[in-house]
Coordinates of C-alpha atoms in Angstrom, one line a residue:
X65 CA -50.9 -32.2 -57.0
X66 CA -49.4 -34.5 -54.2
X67 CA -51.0 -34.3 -50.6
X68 CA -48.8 -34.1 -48.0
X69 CA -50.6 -34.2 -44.1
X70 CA -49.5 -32.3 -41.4
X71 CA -50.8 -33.5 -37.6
X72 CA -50.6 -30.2 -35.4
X73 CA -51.7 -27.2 -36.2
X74 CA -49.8 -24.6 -33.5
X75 CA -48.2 -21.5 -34.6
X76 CA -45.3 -23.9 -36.4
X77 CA -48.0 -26.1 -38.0
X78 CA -49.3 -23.3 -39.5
X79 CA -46.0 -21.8 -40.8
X80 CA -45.1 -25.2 -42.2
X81 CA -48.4 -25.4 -44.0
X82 CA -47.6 -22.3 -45.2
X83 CA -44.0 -23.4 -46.9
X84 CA -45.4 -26.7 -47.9
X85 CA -48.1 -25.5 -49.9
X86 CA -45.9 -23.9 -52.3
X87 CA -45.5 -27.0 -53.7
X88 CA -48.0 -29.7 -52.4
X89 CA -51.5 -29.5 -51.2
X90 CA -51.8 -29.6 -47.4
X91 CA -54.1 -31.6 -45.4
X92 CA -53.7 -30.6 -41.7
X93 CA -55.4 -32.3 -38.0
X94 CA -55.3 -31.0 -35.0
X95 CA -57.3 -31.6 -31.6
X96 CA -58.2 -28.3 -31.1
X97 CA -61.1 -27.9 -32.7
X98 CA -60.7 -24.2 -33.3
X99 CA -59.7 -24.4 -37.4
X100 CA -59.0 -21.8 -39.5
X101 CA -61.8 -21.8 -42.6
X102 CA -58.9 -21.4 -45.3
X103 CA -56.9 -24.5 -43.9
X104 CA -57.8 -28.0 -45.7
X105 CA -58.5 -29.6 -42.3
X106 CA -59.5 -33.5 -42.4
X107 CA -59.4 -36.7 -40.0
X108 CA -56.9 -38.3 -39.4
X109 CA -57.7 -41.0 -41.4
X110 CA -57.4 -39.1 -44.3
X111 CA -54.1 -37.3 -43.3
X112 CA -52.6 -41.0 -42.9
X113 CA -53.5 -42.0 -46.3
X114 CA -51.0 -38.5 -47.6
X115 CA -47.3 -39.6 -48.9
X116 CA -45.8 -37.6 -46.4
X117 CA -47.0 -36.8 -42.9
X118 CA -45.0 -34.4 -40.8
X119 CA -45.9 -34.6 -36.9
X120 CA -45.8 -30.7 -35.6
X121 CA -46.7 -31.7 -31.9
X122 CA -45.3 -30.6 -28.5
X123 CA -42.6 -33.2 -27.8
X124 CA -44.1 -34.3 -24.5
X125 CA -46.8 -35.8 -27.0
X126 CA -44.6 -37.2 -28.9
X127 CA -45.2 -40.6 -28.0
X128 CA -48.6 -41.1 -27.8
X129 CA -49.2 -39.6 -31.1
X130 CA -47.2 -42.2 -33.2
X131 CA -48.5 -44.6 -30.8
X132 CA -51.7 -43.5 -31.9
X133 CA -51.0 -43.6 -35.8
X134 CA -49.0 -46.5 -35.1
X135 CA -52.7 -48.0 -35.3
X136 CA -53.1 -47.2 -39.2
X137 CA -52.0 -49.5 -42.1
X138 CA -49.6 -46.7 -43.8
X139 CA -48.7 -48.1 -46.6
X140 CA -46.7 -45.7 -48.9
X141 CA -46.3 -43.3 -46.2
X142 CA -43.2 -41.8 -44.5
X143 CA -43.7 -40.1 -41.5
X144 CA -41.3 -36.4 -40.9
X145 CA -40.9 -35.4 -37.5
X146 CA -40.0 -31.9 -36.7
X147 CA -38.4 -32.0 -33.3
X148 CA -35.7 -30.0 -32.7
X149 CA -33.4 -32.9 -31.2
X150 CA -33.6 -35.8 -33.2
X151 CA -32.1 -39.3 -31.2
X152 CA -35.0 -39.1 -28.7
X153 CA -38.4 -39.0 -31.5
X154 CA -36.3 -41.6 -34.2
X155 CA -36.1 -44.2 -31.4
X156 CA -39.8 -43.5 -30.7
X157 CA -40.1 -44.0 -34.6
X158 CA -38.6 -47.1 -34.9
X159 CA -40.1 -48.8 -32.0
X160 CA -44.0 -48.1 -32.3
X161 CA -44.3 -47.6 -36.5
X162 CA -44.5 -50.6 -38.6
X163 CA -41.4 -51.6 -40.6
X164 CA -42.6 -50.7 -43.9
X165 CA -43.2 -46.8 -43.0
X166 CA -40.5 -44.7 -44.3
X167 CA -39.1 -42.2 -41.4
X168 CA -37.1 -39.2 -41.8
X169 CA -36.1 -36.8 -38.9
X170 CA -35.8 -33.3 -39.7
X171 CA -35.4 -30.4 -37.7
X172 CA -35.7 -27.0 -39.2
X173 CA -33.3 -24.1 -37.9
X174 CA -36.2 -21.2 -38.2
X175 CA -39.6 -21.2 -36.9
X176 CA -42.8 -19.1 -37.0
X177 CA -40.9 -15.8 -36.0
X178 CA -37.8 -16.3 -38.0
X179 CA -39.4 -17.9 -41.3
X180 CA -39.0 -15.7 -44.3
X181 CA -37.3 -16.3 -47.8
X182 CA -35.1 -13.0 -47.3
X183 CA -32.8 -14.8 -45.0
X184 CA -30.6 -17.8 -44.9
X185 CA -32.5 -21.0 -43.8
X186 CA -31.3 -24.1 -43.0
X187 CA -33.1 -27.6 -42.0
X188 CA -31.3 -31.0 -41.2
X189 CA -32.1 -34.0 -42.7
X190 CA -31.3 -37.8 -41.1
X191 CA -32.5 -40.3 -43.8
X192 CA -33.5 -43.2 -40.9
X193 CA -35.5 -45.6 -42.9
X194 CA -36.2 -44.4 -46.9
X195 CA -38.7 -47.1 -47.4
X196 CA -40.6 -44.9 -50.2
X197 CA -36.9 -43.3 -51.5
X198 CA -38.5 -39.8 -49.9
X199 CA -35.4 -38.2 -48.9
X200 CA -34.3 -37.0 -52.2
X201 CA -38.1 -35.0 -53.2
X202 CA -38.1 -33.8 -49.2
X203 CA -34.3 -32.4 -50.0
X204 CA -34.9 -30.8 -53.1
X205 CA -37.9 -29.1 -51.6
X206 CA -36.3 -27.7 -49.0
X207 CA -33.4 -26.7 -51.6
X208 CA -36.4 -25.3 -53.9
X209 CA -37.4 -23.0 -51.5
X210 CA -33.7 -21.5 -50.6
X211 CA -33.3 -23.4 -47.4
X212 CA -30.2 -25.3 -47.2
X213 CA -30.1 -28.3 -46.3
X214 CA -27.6 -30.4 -43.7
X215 CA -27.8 -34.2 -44.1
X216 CA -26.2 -35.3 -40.7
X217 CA -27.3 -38.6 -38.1
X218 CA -29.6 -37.8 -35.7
X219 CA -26.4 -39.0 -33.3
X220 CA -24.5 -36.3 -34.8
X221 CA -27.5 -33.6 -34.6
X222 CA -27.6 -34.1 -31.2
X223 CA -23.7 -34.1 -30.2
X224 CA -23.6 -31.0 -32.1
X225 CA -26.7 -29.4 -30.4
X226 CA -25.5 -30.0 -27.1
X227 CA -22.0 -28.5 -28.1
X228 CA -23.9 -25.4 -29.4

């Protein structure tokens, strides 16, 4: 079974682990050291070395966190961010991670108190740098699991957010 790691374990980390171990098994870090027993929690090292790595953090850490993984060698890695605007965390992306890390921005339209598979779902996608050709598993995932999909630029997320 594929590893996928998730850094951040608040209430939407946790909902995410949920949905992504339907399919994958889930490695999760978080710096609160309060861990749930049934969780597979592991260092970050270990997270880093998963094929994808979705980053569940508060936005206002944003920065330092890939700063921070920035560090790692991350080969065969693509990082997923989960922010719910998108221009802002890609250009944070593409400045601090090496070249060879595959980024997609995502930003799921449900959360921890609207997450259920009895009503419509829908997540957008921006393909930003496929290094690892990603995009296409992370889609049909998402698809697997009845939430529609919306492949847009995280330009044209935004402009429609702010419209909205």
């Amino acid at each position: 079974m594929k590893k996928v790691g998730i850094i951040g374990y608040g209430r939407f980390g946790r909902m995410l682990t949920d949905l992504l171990s339907k399919k994958y098994e889930v490695l999760v870090t978080d710096i609160n050291s309060d861990q749930d027993k049934d969780v597979g929690f592991a260092p970050l090292e270990k997270i880093l070395d998963c094929f994808l790595v979705f980053l569940a953090v508060p936005i206002r850490s944003f920065e330092a966190v890939i700063k921070e993984i920035s560090q790692y060698k991350l080969y065969n890695t693509t990082i997923v961010d989960v922010c719910s605007v998108k221009v802002y965390p890609v250009m944070v992306m593409e400045k601090h991670l090496p070249k060879h890390v595959g980024i997609i921005a995502s930003h799921p339209h449900f959360g921890p108190d609207s997450y259920t598979p009895f009503r419509e779902l829908k997540t957008t996608l921006c393909k930003v740098r496929d290094t690892y050709k990603r995009f296409k598993e992370l889609k049909e995932f998402f698809e697997s699991q009845s939430i529609r999909v919306i492949k847009m630029t995280p330009d044209e997320h935004d402009r429609m957010a702010a419209s909205s």
